[in-house]
Coordinates of C-alpha atoms in Angstrom, one line a residue:
M18 CA 0.3 -2.2 9.5
T19 CA 2.6 0.0 11.6
D20 CA 5.5 -1.0 13.9
P21 CA 6.6 2.5 14.9
H22 CA 8.8 2.1 17.9
T23 CA 9.7 -1.6 18.3
P24 CA 13.2 -1.8 20.0
P25 CA 15.6 -4.6 19.2
P26 CA 15.3 -7.8 21.1
A27 CA 16.7 -7.8 24.6
P28 CA 19.7 -10.2 25.0
D29 CA 18.8 -10.7 28.7
P30 CA 15.7 -10.7 30.7
P31 CA 14.9 -7.4 32.2
A32 CA 16.0 -6.8 35.7
G33 CA 13.2 -7.2 38.2
P34 CA 12.4 -5.2 41.4
A35 CA 14.5 -5.7 44.5
S36 CA 11.5 -7.9 46.2
A37 CA 11.4 -11.6 45.7
P38 CA 10.3 -12.7 42.2
G39 CA 7.0 -14.2 43.6
E40 CA 6.1 -11.2 45.5
S41 CA 6.7 -8.7 42.6
L42 CA 4.8 -10.9 40.2
A43 CA 1.8 -11.1 42.6
T44 CA 1.8 -7.3 42.9
L45 CA 2.0 -6.9 39.1
L46 CA -0.9 -9.3 38.6
H47 CA -3.0 -7.7 41.2
A48 CA -2.5 -4.3 39.5
Y49 CA -3.9 -5.8 36.3
R50 CA -7.2 -6.7 38.2
V51 CA -9.8 -8.0 35.7
H52 CA -7.2 -7.8 32.8
A53 CA -4.9 -10.3 34.4
R54 CA -5.5 -13.1 32.0
A55 CA -3.0 -12.0 29.5
P56 CA 0.0 -11.5 31.9
R57 CA -1.0 -14.9 33.5
G58 CA -0.8 -16.4 30.1
V59 CA 2.7 -15.1 29.6
V60 CA 3.8 -16.9 32.8
A61 CA 1.9 -20.1 31.8
A62 CA 3.6 -20.3 28.5
L63 CA 7.1 -20.1 30.3
T64 CA 6.0 -22.9 32.6
E65 CA 5.4 -25.1 29.5
R66 CA 8.4 -24.6 27.4
P67 CA 11.1 -22.0 26.4
R68 CA 9.8 -19.1 24.5
T69 CA 11.1 -16.2 22.6
L70 CA 10.1 -12.6 23.3
R71 CA 8.3 -12.3 20.1
A72 CA 6.3 -15.5 20.6
L73 CA 5.2 -14.2 24.2
I74 CA 4.1 -11.0 22.6
Q75 CA 2.3 -12.7 19.8
D76 CA 0.6 -15.2 22.0
S77 CA -0.4 -12.7 24.6
G78 CA -1.2 -9.7 22.7
L79 CA 0.5 -7.5 25.3
P80 CA 2.9 -4.6 24.2
R81 CA 6.5 -5.4 24.4
R82 CA 7.1 -3.1 27.4
S83 CA 4.3 -5.0 29.3
V84 CA 5.9 -8.4 28.5
E85 CA 9.2 -7.1 29.5
E86 CA 7.8 -6.0 32.9
I87 CA 6.5 -9.4 33.5
L88 CA 9.8 -11.0 32.6
G89 CA 11.4 -8.6 35.0
C90 CA 9.3 -9.8 37.8
L91 CA 10.5 -13.3 37.5
G92 CA 14.1 -12.3 38.5
D93 CA 16.6 -15.1 38.9
D94 CA 14.0 -17.7 38.1
L95 CA 14.3 -16.8 34.5
R96 CA 17.3 -17.1 32.3
T97 CA 18.1 -16.6 28.7
A98 CA 19.2 -19.7 26.6
T99 CA 20.7 -20.0 23.3
G100 CA 18.6 -18.5 20.3
G101 CA 17.4 -15.8 22.6
T102 CA 14.7 -18.0 24.2
F103 CA 13.6 -17.4 27.8
V104 CA 13.6 -20.4 30.2
L105 CA 12.0 -20.8 33.5
R106 CA 14.0 -22.5 36.3
P107 CA 12.5 -26.1 36.5
G108 CA 12.2 -25.9 40.3
A109 CA 10.0 -22.7 40.0
V110 CA 7.5 -24.1 37.6
D111 CA 5.0 -25.5 40.2
R112 CA 5.2 -22.4 42.4
Y113 CA 4.4 -20.0 39.5
R114 CA 1.6 -22.3 38.2
T115 CA 0.0 -22.2 41.6
M116 CA 0.4 -18.5 41.7
I117 CA -1.3 -17.9 38.4
D118 CA -4.1 -20.7 39.0
Y119 CA -2.6 -22.4 35.8
A120 CA -5.4 -25.1 35.7
E121 CA -8.2 -22.6 35.7
L122 CA -6.5 -20.5 33.2
R123 CA -6.0 -23.3 30.6
A124 CA -9.4 -24.8 31.3
S125 CA -11.2 -21.4 30.6
T126 CA -9.2 -20.4 27.5
P127 CA -11.8 -19.4 24.9
L128 CA -12.1 -21.4 21.8
D129 CA -11.3 -19.7 18.4
P130 CA -14.5 -20.1 16.2
L131 CA -12.3 -20.0 13.0
A132 CA -9.7 -22.5 14.3
A133 CA -11.3 -25.7 12.8
E134 CA -11.7 -24.0 9.4
I135 CA -8.2 -22.7 9.4
G136 CA -7.0 -26.2 10.4
R137 CA -8.8 -27.7 7.4
N138 CA -6.8 -25.3 5.3
G139 CA -3.3 -26.1 6.6
A140 CA -2.0 -26.5 3.1
L141 CA -2.9 -23.0 2.3
V142 CA -1.3 -21.7 5.5
T143 CA 2.0 -23.5 4.2
T144 CA 1.5 -21.9 0.8
M145 CA 1.0 -18.5 2.2
H146 CA 4.0 -18.8 4.4
E147 CA 6.1 -19.7 1.3
L148 CA 4.6 -16.7 -0.6
I149 CA 5.3 -14.2 2.3
A150 CA 8.9 -15.4 2.5
S151 CA 9.3 -14.8 -1.3
A152 CA 7.5 -11.5 -1.5
P153 CA 9.3 -8.2 -1.9
R154 CA 10.9 -7.0 1.3
P155 CA 8.6 -5.0 3.6
R156 CA 9.2 -1.2 3.1
A157 CA 9.6 0.5 6.4
E158 CA 8.9 3.9 4.9
L159 CA 5.4 2.7 3.9
D160 CA 4.8 1.2 7.3
H161 CA 4.9 -2.4 6.2
V162 CA 4.9 -5.1 9.0
P163 CA 3.8 -8.5 7.6
A164 CA 1.0 -10.5 9.1
T165 CA 1.6 -14.1 9.8
A166 CA 0.5 -16.6 7.2
A167 CA -2.2 -18.0 9.7
T168 CA -3.5 -14.5 9.9
V169 CA -3.8 -14.0 6.2
V170 CA -5.6 -17.3 5.9
R171 CA -7.8 -16.3 8.9
R172 CA -8.8 -13.2 7.0
A173 CA -9.7 -15.3 3.9
V174 CA -11.7 -17.9 6.0
W175 CA -13.5 -15.1 7.9
L176 CA -14.5 -13.3 4.8
A177 CA -15.8 -16.6 3.1
T178 CA -17.7 -17.6 6.2
H179 CA -19.4 -14.1 7.0
Y180 CA -20.2 -13.0 3.4
D181 CA -21.6 -14.5 0.2
L182 CA -18.5 -14.2 -2.0
R183 CA -20.0 -15.8 -5.1
G184 CA -19.6 -13.4 -7.9
A185 CA -18.7 -10.6 -5.4
H186 CA -16.0 -8.0 -5.8
L187 CA -13.4 -7.5 -3.1
L188 CA -11.2 -4.4 -3.1
C189 CA -7.9 -4.7 -1.3
V190 CA -6.8 -1.2 -0.4
G191 CA -3.2 -1.9 -0.1
D192 CA -2.0 -5.4 0.3
H193 CA 1.5 -6.0 1.5
D194 CA 0.2 -8.9 3.5
L195 CA -0.9 -10.9 0.3
T196 CA -4.5 -11.2 1.6
S197 CA -5.8 -11.0 -2.0
L198 CA -3.9 -14.2 -2.9
A199 CA -5.3 -16.0 0.2
V200 CA -8.8 -15.0 -0.8
V201 CA -8.6 -16.2 -4.3
L202 CA -6.6 -19.4 -3.6
L203 CA -9.2 -20.4 -0.8
A204 CA -12.0 -19.8 -3.2
A205 CA -10.2 -21.9 -5.9
A206 CA -9.8 -24.7 -3.5
A207 CA -13.4 -24.7 -2.4
T208 CA -14.8 -24.3 -6.0
P209 CA -12.6 -26.1 -8.4
D210 CA -15.2 -26.0 -11.1
P211 CA -14.4 -23.0 -13.3
A212 CA -18.0 -22.6 -14.1
R213 CA -18.7 -21.6 -10.5
R214 CA -17.9 -18.0 -9.9
G215 CA -15.7 -17.1 -7.0
P216 CA -14.9 -13.7 -5.8
T217 CA -13.2 -11.0 -8.1
V218 CA -10.4 -9.4 -6.2
T219 CA -8.7 -6.1 -7.0
V220 CA -5.6 -4.8 -5.4
V221 CA -4.6 -1.0 -5.4
D222 CA -1.1 -0.2 -4.0
I223 CA 1.7 2.2 -4.3
D224 CA 4.4 -0.7 -4.2
E225 CA 4.9 -1.7 -7.9
D226 CA 7.3 -4.6 -6.9
L227 CA 4.5 -6.0 -4.8
L228 CA 2.0 -5.5 -7.5
E229 CA 4.1 -7.4 -9.9
F230 CA 4.8 -10.1 -7.3
L231 CA 0.9 -10.5 -6.7
D232 CA 0.1 -10.7 -10.5
R233 CA 2.9 -13.2 -11.2
S234 CA 2.1 -15.4 -8.2
A235 CA -1.7 -15.5 -9.2
R236 CA -1.0 -16.4 -12.7
S237 CA 1.4 -19.1 -11.8
R238 CA -1.2 -20.7 -9.6
G239 CA -4.1 -20.4 -12.1
V240 CA -6.0 -17.7 -10.3
R241 CA -6.8 -14.1 -11.3
L242 CA -6.0 -10.9 -9.5
R243 CA -6.6 -7.4 -10.9
C244 CA -3.5 -5.3 -9.8
L245 CA -3.5 -1.4 -10.3
Y246 CA -1.1 1.2 -9.2
A247 CA -2.6 3.9 -6.7
D248 CA -1.1 6.4 -4.4
L249 CA -4.2 6.8 -2.4
R250 CA -3.1 10.3 -1.4
F251 CA -3.9 11.4 -5.0
G252 CA -7.1 9.3 -5.5
L253 CA -8.6 6.0 -6.4
P254 CA -8.4 4.7 -10.0
P255 CA -11.6 5.6 -11.7
S256 CA -12.2 2.1 -12.9
V257 CA -12.1 0.9 -9.3
A258 CA -14.4 3.5 -7.8
G259 CA -18.0 2.4 -7.1
S260 CA -17.3 -1.3 -8.1
A261 CA -16.7 -3.4 -5.1
D262 CA -18.9 -5.2 -2.5
L263 CA -16.4 -5.2 0.2
A264 CA -13.2 -3.2 0.8
F265 CA -10.4 -4.5 3.1
T266 CA -7.4 -2.5 4.3
D267 CA -4.5 -2.8 6.7
P268 CA -3.4 0.9 6.6
P269 CA -0.6 3.0 8.2
Y270 CA -1.6 3.3 11.9
T271 CA -1.9 7.0 12.1
P272 CA -5.3 8.9 12.2
Q273 CA -4.4 10.4 8.8
G274 CA -3.4 7.0 7.3
V275 CA -6.3 5.0 8.6
S276 CA -8.9 7.6 7.7
L277 CA -7.4 8.0 4.2
F278 CA -7.3 4.3 3.5
A279 CA -10.8 3.7 4.9
A280 CA -12.3 6.6 2.8
R281 CA -10.7 5.2 -0.5
G282 CA -12.2 1.9 0.5
A283 CA -15.7 3.5 0.9
Q284 CA -15.2 5.2 -2.5
G285 CA -14.7 1.7 -4.0
L286 CA -18.0 0.5 -2.9
A287 CA -20.8 -0.1 -5.4
D288 CA -23.6 -0.5 -2.9
R289 CA -24.0 2.3 -0.5
E290 CA -26.4 0.5 1.8
R291 CA -24.9 -3.0 2.0
G292 CA -21.2 -2.4 1.2
R293 CA -18.7 -2.6 4.0
V294 CA -15.2 -1.5 4.8
L295 CA -13.0 -3.8 6.9
V296 CA -10.1 -2.1 8.6
A297 CA -7.2 -3.8 10.5
Y298 CA -6.2 -1.6 13.2
G299 CA -4.4 -2.0 16.7
F300 CA -3.1 0.2 19.4
S301 CA -1.3 -0.3 22.7
D302 CA -3.4 -0.4 25.9
R303 CA -0.6 1.7 27.4
V304 CA -1.5 4.6 25.0
P305 CA -5.3 4.5 24.5
T306 CA -5.2 8.1 23.2
L307 CA -3.8 7.0 19.9
G308 CA -6.7 4.5 19.5
W309 CA -9.1 7.3 20.3
K310 CA -7.7 9.6 17.7
V311 CA -8.0 6.9 15.0
Q312 CA -11.5 5.9 16.0
R313 CA -12.5 9.5 16.0
A314 CA -11.1 10.0 12.5
L315 CA -13.2 7.1 11.3
L316 CA -16.3 8.4 13.1
D317 CA -15.8 11.9 11.5
Q318 CA -16.1 10.3 8.2
G319 CA -19.6 9.0 9.0
L320 CA -18.5 5.3 9.4
V321 CA -20.2 3.3 12.1
F322 CA -18.5 0.4 13.8
E323 CA -20.8 -2.6 13.1
A324 CA -18.4 -4.8 14.9
I325 CA -15.0 -4.9 16.3
W326 CA -13.3 -8.3 16.4
P327 CA -10.5 -8.1 19.1
A328 CA -7.0 -9.3 18.4
F329 CA -8.0 -10.6 15.0
H330 CA -4.7 -10.2 13.3
T331 CA -1.1 -11.2 14.4
Y332 CA 2.1 -9.7 13.0
E333 CA 5.7 -10.6 12.6
G334 CA 6.7 -7.5 14.4
A335 CA 4.5 -4.6 15.7
E336 CA 5.6 -5.4 19.2
A337 CA 4.9 -1.9 20.5
V338 CA 1.1 -2.8 19.9
G339 CA 1.4 -6.3 21.1
A340 CA 1.8 -7.7 17.5
R341 CA -2.0 -7.7 17.2
A342 CA -4.7 -5.7 15.6
D343 CA -8.6 -5.6 15.8
M344 CA -10.9 -6.1 12.8
Y345 CA -13.2 -3.1 12.3
V346 CA -16.3 -3.8 10.3
C347 CA -17.3 -0.3 9.2
Q348 CA -20.7 0.5 7.6
P349 CA -20.9 3.8 5.7
T350 CA -23.8 6.1 6.6
P351 CA -25.3 9.1 4.7
A352 CA -22.8 11.2 6.4
T353 CA -20.1 9.2 4.7
W354 CA -21.3 9.9 1.3
K355 CA -22.0 13.6 2.1
Y356 CA -18.3 13.8 3.1
L357 CA -16.9 11.9 0.2
D358 CA -19.1 13.5 -2.5
R359 CA -17.9 17.0 -1.7
P360 CA -15.3 18.4 -4.1
A361 CA -11.8 17.8 -3.0
P362 CA -11.1 21.6 -2.1
A363 CA -14.1 21.5 0.3
R364 CA -12.7 18.5 2.1
G365 CA -9.3 20.5 2.5
P366 CA -5.9 19.9 0.9
A367 CA -4.8 16.3 0.7
T368 CA -1.8 15.5 2.9
T369 CA 1.1 13.3 1.9
A370 CA 2.3 13.0 5.6
I371 CA 0.4 9.8 6.6
Y372 CA 3.2 7.4 7.7
T373 CA 4.9 6.9 11.1
R374 CA 8.5 7.2 9.8
G375 CA 10.5 8.5 6.9
R376 CA 10.2 11.8 5.0
Q377 CA 6.4 11.3 4.7
S378 CA 5.7 10.7 8.3
T379 CA 3.2 12.6 10.2
E380 CA 6.1 14.3 12.2
S381 CA 7.9 15.3 9.2
R382 CA 8.1 19.1 8.5
P383 CA 8.4 20.2 4.8
V384 CA 11.1 22.9 4.1
P385 CA 11.5 25.1 1.0
L386 CA 13.8 24.0 -1.7
A387 CA 17.3 25.3 -1.2
E388 CA 18.9 28.0 -3.3
P389 CA 21.2 25.7 -5.4
V390 CA 18.4 23.5 -6.7
I391 CA 16.1 26.6 -7.3
A392 CA 19.0 28.1 -9.3
A393 CA 19.5 25.0 -11.4
A394 CA 15.8 24.8 -12.1
T395 CA 15.6 28.5 -13.0
G396 CA 18.5 28.0 -15.4
F397 CA 16.7 25.1 -17.1
L398 CA 13.7 27.2 -17.7
A399 CA 15.8 30.2 -18.9
A400 CA 17.6 28.0 -21.5
A401 CA 14.4 27.7 -23.7
P402 CA 12.2 30.8 -23.3
G403 CA 8.5 30.2 -23.7
R404 CA 5.7 28.9 -21.4
A405 CA 6.8 27.6 -18.0
V406 CA 5.1 25.8 -15.2
F407 CA 6.2 24.6 -11.8
V408 CA 4.6 21.3 -10.4
G409 CA 4.8 21.1 -6.6
E410 CA 3.0 21.7 -3.4
R411 CA 4.2 25.4 -3.0
P412 CA 5.2 27.9 -5.8
A413 CA 9.0 28.0 -5.9
L414 CA 9.8 29.5 -9.4
D415 CA 8.8 32.3 -11.5
A416 CA 6.4 30.2 -13.4
A417 CA 2.7 29.2 -13.5
H418 CA 2.0 26.6 -10.6
A419 CA 0.2 23.4 -10.4
H420 CA -0.2 20.9 -7.6
L421 CA 1.3 17.4 -8.1
A422 CA -1.9 15.7 -7.1
T423 CA -3.8 17.8 -9.8
V424 CA -1.2 16.8 -12.5
V425 CA -1.2 13.1 -11.6
E426 CA -5.0 12.9 -11.6
R427 CA -5.9 15.2 -14.8
G428 CA -2.7 16.4 -16.4
L429 CA -1.3 19.9 -16.6
P430 CA -4.2 22.3 -16.2
T431 CA -4.9 24.5 -19.2
A432 CA -4.7 27.6 -17.1
A433 CA -1.2 26.7 -15.8
A434 CA 0.2 25.6 -19.0
G435 CA -1.1 28.5 -21.0
A436 CA -1.2 28.6 -24.7
G437 CA 1.4 29.3 -27.5
G438 CA 5.0 28.6 -27.6
P439 CA 7.3 25.9 -26.3
L440 CA 6.4 24.6 -22.8
S441 CA 8.8 23.7 -20.2
A442 CA 7.9 22.1 -16.8
V443 CA 9.8 21.7 -13.6
A444 CA 8.5 19.3 -10.9
D445 CA 9.5 19.0 -7.3
L446 CA 9.6 15.1 -6.6
S447 CA 12.0 15.4 -3.7
D448 CA 9.6 13.4 -1.5
D449 CA 9.0 10.8 -4.3
P450 CA 8.8 7.3 -2.7
G451 CA 9.6 6.0 -6.2
P452 CA 6.6 5.6 -8.6
W453 CA 5.7 9.4 -8.8
L454 CA 8.4 9.9 -11.5
T455 CA 6.7 7.4 -13.8
R456 CA 3.3 9.1 -13.3
L457 CA 4.6 12.6 -13.8
L458 CA 6.4 11.5 -17.0
L459 CA 2.9 10.0 -18.2
A460 CA 0.9 13.0 -17.0
V461 CA 2.9 15.9 -18.4
N462 CA 2.7 16.8 -22.0
A463 CA 5.5 19.4 -22.6
D464 CA 8.4 20.1 -24.7
R465 CA 10.9 19.9 -22.0
L466 CA 10.8 18.6 -18.3
A467 CA 13.1 18.8 -15.3
V468 CA 12.5 16.9 -12.1
I469 CA 14.0 17.5 -8.7
V470 CA 14.7 14.3 -7.0
T471 CA 16.9 12.8 -4.3
A472 CA 20.4 11.5 -5.2
D473 CA 19.4 8.0 -4.3
H474 CA 16.0 8.1 -6.1
P475 CA 14.6 4.5 -6.2
V476 CA 14.2 4.6 -9.9
L477 CA 17.0 6.7 -11.1
G478 CA 19.6 5.2 -8.8
A479 CA 22.4 6.8 -6.9
G480 CA 24.2 8.2 -9.8
G481 CA 23.8 8.3 -13.6
G482 CA 20.6 8.5 -15.7
P483 CA 17.3 6.9 -15.9
R484 CA 17.2 3.1 -15.5
D485 CA 15.2 0.4 -17.2
A486 CA 12.1 1.3 -15.4
L487 CA 11.6 4.3 -17.6
H488 CA 12.5 2.4 -20.9
P489 CA 8.7 1.8 -21.7
L490 CA 8.4 5.7 -22.0
R491 CA 11.0 6.0 -24.7
A492 CA 8.5 6.9 -27.3
K493 CA 7.6 10.1 -25.3
W494 CA 10.7 11.3 -23.5
V495 CA 14.5 11.1 -24.0
P496 CA 16.8 11.8 -21.2
T497 CA 19.1 15.0 -21.7
S498 CA 21.8 14.3 -19.2
E499 CA 23.9 17.1 -20.5
H500 CA 21.4 19.5 -18.8
D501 CA 21.2 17.6 -15.5
A502 CA 22.6 19.2 -12.4
A503 CA 23.6 18.2 -9.0
A504 CA 22.6 20.3 -5.9
A505 CA 21.7 20.1 -2.3
D506 CA 18.6 20.6 -0.4
Q507 CA 17.8 20.7 3.3
N508 CA 16.5 17.5 4.8
H509 CA 12.8 17.1 4.4
H510 CA 11.9 14.7 7.0
G511 CA 11.9 16.7 10.2
G512 CA 15.7 16.6 10.7
G513 CA 17.4 19.3 12.6
D514 CA 19.1 22.4 11.2
G515 CA 22.2 22.0 9.2
V516 CA 21.1 18.5 7.9
W517 CA 21.3 18.6 4.1
E518 CA 20.3 16.0 1.6
A519 CA 21.7 15.6 -1.9
T520 CA 19.3 16.2 -4.7
R521 CA 19.7 16.6 -8.4
L522 CA 17.9 18.0 -11.4
V523 CA 17.1 15.2 -14.0
T524 CA 16.0 16.6 -17.4
F525 CA 14.1 15.3 -20.4
A526 CA 13.1 16.3 -23.9
A527 CA 10.1 15.3 -25.6
V528 CA 10.5 12.9 -28.6
D529 CA 9.2 14.2 -31.9
P530 CA 6.5 11.8 -33.0
A531 CA 7.3 12.4 -36.7
V532 CA 10.5 10.4 -36.4
L533 CA 8.7 7.3 -34.9
D534 CA 7.6 4.3 -36.7
P535 CA 3.9 3.4 -36.8
G536 CA 4.1 1.0 -33.8
P537 CA 6.0 3.4 -31.4
R538 CA 3.8 6.2 -32.7
L539 CA 0.8 4.3 -31.3
A540 CA 2.6 3.8 -28.0
R541 CA 3.1 7.6 -28.1
W542 CA -0.5 8.3 -28.7
L543 CA -1.3 6.2 -25.7
L544 CA 1.4 7.9 -23.6
D545 CA 0.1 11.4 -24.5
R546 CA -3.3 10.4 -23.3
P547 CA -2.8 8.5 -20.0
H548 CA -6.0 9.6 -18.3
G549 CA -8.3 8.2 -20.9
K550 CA -9.6 4.6 -20.9
I551 CA -6.9 2.4 -22.5
G552 CA -9.4 0.6 -24.8
N553 CA -10.8 3.8 -26.3
V554 CA -7.4 5.6 -26.7
W555 CA -5.9 2.6 -28.2
R556 CA -8.7 2.0 -30.7
D557 CA -8.7 5.6 -31.8
G558 CA -5.0 5.8 -32.2
L559 CA -4.8 2.5 -34.2
I560 CA -7.4 4.0 -36.7
R561 CA -5.6 7.1 -37.1
I562 CA -2.0 5.5 -37.6
V563 CA -3.2 2.6 -39.8
R564 CA -5.0 5.2 -42.1
K565 CA -1.8 7.2 -42.4
A566 CA 0.4 4.1 -43.0
D567 CA -1.9 2.2 -45.3
G568 CA -4.3 4.6 -46.6
R569 CA -7.2 2.5 -45.3
A570 CA -9.1 3.3 -42.1
P571 CA -10.4 0.3 -40.2
S572 CA -13.8 0.7 -38.6
Q573 CA -14.1 1.3 -34.8
R574 CA -15.4 -2.2 -34.6
E575 CA -12.3 -3.7 -36.4
A576 CA -10.0 -1.6 -34.5
L577 CA -11.4 -2.4 -31.1
A578 CA -11.4 -6.2 -32.0
A579 CA -7.7 -5.8 -32.9
V580 CA -7.0 -4.1 -29.6
R581 CA -8.8 -7.1 -27.6
R582 CA -6.8 -9.6 -29.6
A583 CA -3.6 -7.8 -28.7
V584 CA -4.0 -7.8 -24.9
A585 CA -3.6 -10.8 -22.4
D586 CA -6.1 -9.2 -19.9
P587 CA -9.1 -7.5 -21.6
D588 CA -10.1 -6.0 -18.2
L589 CA -7.2 -3.7 -18.4
L590 CA -8.7 -1.9 -21.3
A591 CA -11.2 -0.2 -18.9
A592 CA -8.3 1.2 -16.9
R593 CA -6.3 4.3 -17.5
L594 CA -2.6 4.0 -18.5
I595 CA -1.6 6.1 -15.6
D596 CA -3.1 3.5 -13.3
L597 CA -1.1 0.5 -14.5
P598 CA 1.7 -0.8 -12.5
R599 CA 5.1 -0.7 -14.1
H600 CA 5.2 -4.3 -15.3
S601 CA 1.7 -4.0 -16.9
L602 CA 2.5 -0.6 -18.3
A603 CA 5.5 -2.0 -20.2
A604 CA 3.5 -5.1 -21.4
T605 CA 0.6 -2.9 -22.7
L606 CA 2.8 -0.6 -24.5
A607 CA 4.7 -3.4 -26.2
A608 CA 1.4 -5.0 -27.2
A609 CA 0.2 -1.6 -28.8
V610 CA 3.4 -1.6 -30.8
A611 CA 2.8 -5.1 -32.0
S612 CA -0.8 -4.3 -32.9
V613 CA 0.3 -2.1 -35.7
D614 CA 3.2 -4.3 -37.1
P615 CA 2.5 -6.4 -40.2
Q616 CA 1.2 -9.8 -39.5
P617 CA 2.1 -13.0 -41.4
G618 CA 0.3 -12.7 -44.7
G619 CA 0.9 -9.0 -44.9
E620 CA -2.2 -7.8 -42.9
S621 CA -1.9 -5.4 -40.1
A622 CA -3.3 -6.3 -36.7
A623 CA -6.3 -4.0 -37.4
G624 CA -7.2 -5.8 -40.7
G625 CA -10.6 -7.1 -41.0

């Protein structure tokens, strides 16, 4: 959900026109013509009790500017009370109710078909309100604006009453609103018998703090979620592709963001005829061109709008679009699969600029790396002659070149890495929102690595070396802070000339596997093969390391049984290591180390 241009709350009601309040309001309502119900509702609400500006926007679904215009028409009849609430002068209430035909308006208010079912799940609304309050803070640079607790439950109720979710698989393509938790908690309340299968829910998201929160919250309440890391600009985890019955997404509200998230949702569907992609999207009626651009982007992907439920979602913010969004039920067509099945180069280069703000907004303009950081990276490569590769969107060094998306998805291409001699790599992560660094350290197998990051990188911090987030990778990489360098680079997010942003070169050296004990050596085996299925890679590494340590090789069956005993969630064995969120990555590598350690009685974990 996007809230691109919501201004701060107004301390005083907007000044109205010079004409009398009643006259200006009547003129405004007349201009709305058949759409006058919503502005009449704003005035009706004020005749009932004091209201905040946010409440008036949420209840009416009108953009903030439109609500402010209505308030301005009330002139001196409206005052601001403590707490920022707007209060209508008591003596003016009857006059305004007559003007808006209050009785007709309230008598003809349409009923919400989901209201009764949501009311029966009031306890779940309370639970979701508490969860939303304790969740990681919304990240503005990722266009996070939280939905209300009632909206999250509304989504779960709507899904449960419109689809047969018994044994179904729901894919949440991003989930900062915690919709996944509402779905599994509603299903658990409806079917307390564990023998009856409710829906399986998978969440893919770029926010690793959010994924850890979802996982921990689900476990503490006795329900299951499958949480995987994904930067959707680089692809969908293979273990998720072609697996879901339904996909739900509340994406960044740009044409690029909506089309990307919807496409990943379609790629996650198992049934190309009956699968559906559900998209939350809203736009201001003051700027319908924005809605047209997004709808066209969806139609260009071959998606047809089976239904559009207006004003379905309500948000704590997003006042520029009336704090509301519609529910688009999208059905893929053969044109969708023709588009998505084409090789990535045929679909054009993937863009990272999909948000409304920050250095990865659609209005940002990338600039070349500045000379100081290029000089530092060149010096790093010159310190150890041999093969060299630069990872970034544009070649910037005298070295072989590979795109970041390619490396994250498949590792360093053989053609770029070459053959023979030590391999040094430099990667431009100056636009890293945080998790790219971990994925790069997983994906790159080299002797030395340098990364260009901002000085306030979310993982590395504002000064000093790598933090605890990189500790699970210690069997593969060791920081070499003596080779780090501070530099400066021009601002990357569309700023004006002369604006510079501090960057630095952070360096690592590969750990020699020969110095590792058997447990960490197995962790290293996994870390060097992050694109394989965890279960297969772990099994093969366990056989190899136990053979070397004990002189006896367990069978594949024995090794796989040991692997399954070692993990808390066997479903993760079908995933790739690079797709695990930070907390699952650390737990999986720790379990791998423990699977080699001697057990009580002297047998290894792989013993028969």
